[in-house]
Coordinates of C-alpha atoms in Angstrom, one line a residue:
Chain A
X1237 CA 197.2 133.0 -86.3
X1238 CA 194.7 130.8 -84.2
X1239 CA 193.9 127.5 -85.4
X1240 CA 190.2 126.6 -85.6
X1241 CA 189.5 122.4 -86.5
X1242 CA 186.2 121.2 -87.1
X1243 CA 185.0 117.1 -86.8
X1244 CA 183.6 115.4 -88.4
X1245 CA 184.0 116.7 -92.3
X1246 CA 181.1 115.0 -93.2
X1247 CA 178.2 113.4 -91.6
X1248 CA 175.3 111.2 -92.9
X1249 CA 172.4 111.0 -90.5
X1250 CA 169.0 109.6 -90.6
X1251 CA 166.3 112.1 -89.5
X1252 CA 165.4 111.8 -86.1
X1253 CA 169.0 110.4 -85.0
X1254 CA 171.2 112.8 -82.7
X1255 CA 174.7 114.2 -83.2
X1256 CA 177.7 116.3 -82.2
X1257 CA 179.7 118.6 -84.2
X1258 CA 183.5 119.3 -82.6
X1259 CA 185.6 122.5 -82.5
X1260 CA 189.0 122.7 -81.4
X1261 CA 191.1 125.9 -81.0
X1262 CA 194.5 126.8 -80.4
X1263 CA 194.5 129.2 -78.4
X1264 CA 192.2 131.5 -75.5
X1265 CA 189.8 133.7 -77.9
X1266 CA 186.8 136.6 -76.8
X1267 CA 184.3 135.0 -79.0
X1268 CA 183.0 131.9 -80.6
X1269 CA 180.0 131.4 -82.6
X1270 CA 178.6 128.2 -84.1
X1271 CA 176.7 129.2 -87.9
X1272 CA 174.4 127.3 -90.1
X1273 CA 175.6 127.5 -93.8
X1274 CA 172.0 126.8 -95.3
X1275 CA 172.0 125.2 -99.2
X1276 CA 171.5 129.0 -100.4
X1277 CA 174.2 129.8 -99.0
X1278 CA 173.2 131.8 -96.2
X1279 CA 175.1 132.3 -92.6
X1280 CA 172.5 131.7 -89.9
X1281 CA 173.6 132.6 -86.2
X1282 CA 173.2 129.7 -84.2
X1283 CA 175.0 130.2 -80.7
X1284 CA 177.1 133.4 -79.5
X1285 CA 179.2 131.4 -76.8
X1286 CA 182.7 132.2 -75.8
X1287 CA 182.2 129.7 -72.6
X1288 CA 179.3 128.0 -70.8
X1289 CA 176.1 126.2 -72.1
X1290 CA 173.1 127.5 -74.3
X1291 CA 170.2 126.1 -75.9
X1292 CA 167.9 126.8 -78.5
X1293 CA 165.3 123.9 -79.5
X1294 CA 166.7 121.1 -80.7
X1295 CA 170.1 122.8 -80.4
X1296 CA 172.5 123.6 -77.4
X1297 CA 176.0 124.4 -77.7
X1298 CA 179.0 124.0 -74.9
X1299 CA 182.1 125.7 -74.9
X1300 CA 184.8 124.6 -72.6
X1301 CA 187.4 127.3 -72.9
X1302 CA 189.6 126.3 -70.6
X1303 CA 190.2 123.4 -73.0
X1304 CA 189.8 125.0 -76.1
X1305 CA 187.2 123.4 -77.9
X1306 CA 183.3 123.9 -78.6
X1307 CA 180.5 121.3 -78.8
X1308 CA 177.4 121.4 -80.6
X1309 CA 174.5 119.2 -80.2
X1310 CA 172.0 118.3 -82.5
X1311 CA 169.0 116.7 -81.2
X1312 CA 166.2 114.8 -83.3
X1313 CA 167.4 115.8 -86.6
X1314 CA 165.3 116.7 -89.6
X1315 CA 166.3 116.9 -93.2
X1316 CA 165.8 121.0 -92.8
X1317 CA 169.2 120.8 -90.5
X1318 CA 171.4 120.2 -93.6
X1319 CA 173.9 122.3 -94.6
X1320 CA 177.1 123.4 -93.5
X1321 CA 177.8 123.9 -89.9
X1322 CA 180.7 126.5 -89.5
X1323 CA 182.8 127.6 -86.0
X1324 CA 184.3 130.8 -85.7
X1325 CA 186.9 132.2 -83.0
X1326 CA 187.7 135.4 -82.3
X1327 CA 190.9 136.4 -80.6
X1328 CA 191.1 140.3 -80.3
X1329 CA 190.9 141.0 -84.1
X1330 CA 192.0 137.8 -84.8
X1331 CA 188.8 136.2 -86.9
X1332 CA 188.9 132.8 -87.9
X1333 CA 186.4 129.9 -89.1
X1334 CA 187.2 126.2 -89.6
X1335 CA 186.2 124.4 -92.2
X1336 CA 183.1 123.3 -91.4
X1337 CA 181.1 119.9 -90.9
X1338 CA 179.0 119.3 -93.8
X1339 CA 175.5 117.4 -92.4
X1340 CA 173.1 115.8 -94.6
X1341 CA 170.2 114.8 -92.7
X1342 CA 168.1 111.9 -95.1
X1343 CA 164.4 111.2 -95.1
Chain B
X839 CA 168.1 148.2 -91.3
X840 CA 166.5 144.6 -90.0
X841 CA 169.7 142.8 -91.2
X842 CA 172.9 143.1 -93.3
X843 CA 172.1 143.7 -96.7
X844 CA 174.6 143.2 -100.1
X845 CA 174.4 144.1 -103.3
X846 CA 174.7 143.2 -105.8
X847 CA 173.2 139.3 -105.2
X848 CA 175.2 138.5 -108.3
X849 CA 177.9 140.1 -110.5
X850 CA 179.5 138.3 -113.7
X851 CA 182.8 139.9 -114.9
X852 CA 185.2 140.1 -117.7
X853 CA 188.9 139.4 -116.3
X854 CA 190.4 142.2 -116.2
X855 CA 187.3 144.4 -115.3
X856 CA 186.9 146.6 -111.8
X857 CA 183.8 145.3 -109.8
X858 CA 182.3 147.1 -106.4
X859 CA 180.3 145.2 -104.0
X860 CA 177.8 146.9 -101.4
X861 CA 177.2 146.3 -97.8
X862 CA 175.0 147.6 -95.7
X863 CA 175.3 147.2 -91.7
X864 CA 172.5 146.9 -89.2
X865 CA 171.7 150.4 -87.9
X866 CA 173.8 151.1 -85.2
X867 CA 176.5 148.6 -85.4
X868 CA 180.0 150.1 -85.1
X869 CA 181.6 146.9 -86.8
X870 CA 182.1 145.4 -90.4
X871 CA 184.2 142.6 -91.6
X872 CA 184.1 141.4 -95.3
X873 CA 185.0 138.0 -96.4
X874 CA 185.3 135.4 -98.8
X875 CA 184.5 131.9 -99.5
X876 CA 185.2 129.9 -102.5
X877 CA 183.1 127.1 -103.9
X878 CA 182.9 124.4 -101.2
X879 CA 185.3 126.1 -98.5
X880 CA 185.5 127.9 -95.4
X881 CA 185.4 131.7 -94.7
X882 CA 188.7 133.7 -95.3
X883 CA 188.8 136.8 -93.4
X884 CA 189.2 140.2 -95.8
X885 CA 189.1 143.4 -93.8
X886 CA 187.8 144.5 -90.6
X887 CA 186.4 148.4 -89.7
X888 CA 185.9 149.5 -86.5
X889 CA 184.4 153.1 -85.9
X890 CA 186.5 155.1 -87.2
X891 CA 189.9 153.4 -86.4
X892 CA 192.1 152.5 -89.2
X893 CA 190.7 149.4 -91.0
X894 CA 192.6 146.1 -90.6
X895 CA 193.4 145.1 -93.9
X896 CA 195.5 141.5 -92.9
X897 CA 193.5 139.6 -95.0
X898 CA 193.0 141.2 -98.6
X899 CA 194.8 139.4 -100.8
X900 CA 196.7 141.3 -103.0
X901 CA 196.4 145.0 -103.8
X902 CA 194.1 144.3 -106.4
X903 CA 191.6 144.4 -103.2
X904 CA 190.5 147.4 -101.5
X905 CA 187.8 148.8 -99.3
X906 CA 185.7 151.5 -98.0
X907 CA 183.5 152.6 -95.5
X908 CA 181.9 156.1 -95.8
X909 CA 180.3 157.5 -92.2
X910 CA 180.5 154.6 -90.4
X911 CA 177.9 152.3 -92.3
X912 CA 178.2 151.3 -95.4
X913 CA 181.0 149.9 -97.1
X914 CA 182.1 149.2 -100.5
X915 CA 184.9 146.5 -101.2
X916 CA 186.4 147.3 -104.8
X917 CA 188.4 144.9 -107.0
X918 CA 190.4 145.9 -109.5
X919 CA 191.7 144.0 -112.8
X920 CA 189.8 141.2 -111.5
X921 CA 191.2 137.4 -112.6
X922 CA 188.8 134.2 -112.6
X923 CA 191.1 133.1 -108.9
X924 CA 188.6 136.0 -107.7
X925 CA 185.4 133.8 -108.3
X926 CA 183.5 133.8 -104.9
X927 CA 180.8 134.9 -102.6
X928 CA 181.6 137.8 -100.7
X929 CA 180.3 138.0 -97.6
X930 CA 180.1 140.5 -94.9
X931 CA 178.7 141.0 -91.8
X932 CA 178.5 143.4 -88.7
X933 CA 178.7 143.5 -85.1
X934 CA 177.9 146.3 -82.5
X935 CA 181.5 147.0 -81.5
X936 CA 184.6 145.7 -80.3
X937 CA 185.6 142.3 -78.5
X938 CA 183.1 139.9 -77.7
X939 CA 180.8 141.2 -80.3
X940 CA 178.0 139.0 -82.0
X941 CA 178.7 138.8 -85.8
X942 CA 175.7 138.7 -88.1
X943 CA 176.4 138.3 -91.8
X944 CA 174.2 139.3 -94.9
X945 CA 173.5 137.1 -98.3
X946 CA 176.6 137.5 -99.6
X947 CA 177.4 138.3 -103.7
X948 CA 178.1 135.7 -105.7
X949 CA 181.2 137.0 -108.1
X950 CA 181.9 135.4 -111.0
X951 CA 184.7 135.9 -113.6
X952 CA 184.7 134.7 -117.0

């Protein structure tokens, strides 16, 4: 099956700093979404984006399919913007999530 | 319904008991997929419905794991004999249909077994 890797693992910011999450894939796919994994455990849909550039806030998201991988920017972060940060392909009924980039965000 | 909903939020089991989670799709979406995720790890992929096609049951685990979805909307994932490997949130989620479909998941339920 497809091969979904996330980068970093883990990331330590100080609020108001700037990041970006990785996704690599190996191989085309019909959808990728980026989540928020909040501390309660909750999936929160953050970017439906099989290709192309979006943004929300803070947030904006590229996917470069051509090159199989995803991007996703994180802009003056706050402490509420930790959690787990999941990517997950689809190719036909293929679904698959990597592991995730855990962000902690300090005061 | 406004979003996916699961129950229940949490289940504790004796090993060797049968549990049955809930889910219940947004109104109107034609797609379901269940999964898991054990403490501290990614998302493994259960079982995917789609209409009324035959489900695509790749992902359960062992026959221990089964699922159901009655009319098209909700659906109930069913363990049997469960064993403390089973310990998890179960999580699913729905989309409006094939492809390039938007996934949007509920709370999850929290299974532990002691």
């Amino acid at each position: 099956g497809i091969q979904v890797e996330q980068s970093p693992p883990d990331l330590i910011l100080q609020e108001g700093a700037n990041s970006t999450l990785r996704c690599n894939f190996s191989d085309s796919v019909n959808n990728l979404q980026w989540f928020h994994q909040n501390p309660w455990g909750q999936l929160i849909n953050l970017f439906y984006i099989p290709s192309g550039t979006k943004q929300n806030g803070r947030l904006s998201a590229t996917t470069v399919a051509t090159e199989r991988y995803s991007l996703l920017y994180i802009s003056s972060s706050q402490t509420t913007d930790s959690g787990v940060y999941f990517c997950a392909v689809r190719r036909n009924n293929d679904m698959r999530f990597g592991a995730g980039t855990r962000l902690t965000v300090k005061p | 319904g406004a979003g996916v909903s699961q129950s229940p939020s949490n289940k504790v089991t004796e090993k060797g008991k049968d549990v049955e989670l809930r889910c219940d799709p947004i109104s109107g979406h034609t797609a379901l997929y269940w999964y898991r995720q054990s403490l501290g790890q990614g998302l493994e992929f259960l079982i995917y419905f789609q209409g009324n096609s035959a489900p695509d049951k790749s992902g359960l685990p062992s026959d221990r794991f089964s699922a159901e979805r009655t009319g098209g909307s909700v659906s109930t994932l069913t363990i049997q004999r469960t064993q403390q490997e089973d310990s998890a949130v179960y999580l699913c989620a729905s989309s409006r249909g094939t492809g390039s479909n938007e996934q949007y998941f509920g709370p999850g339920t929290r299974l532990t077994v002691t």
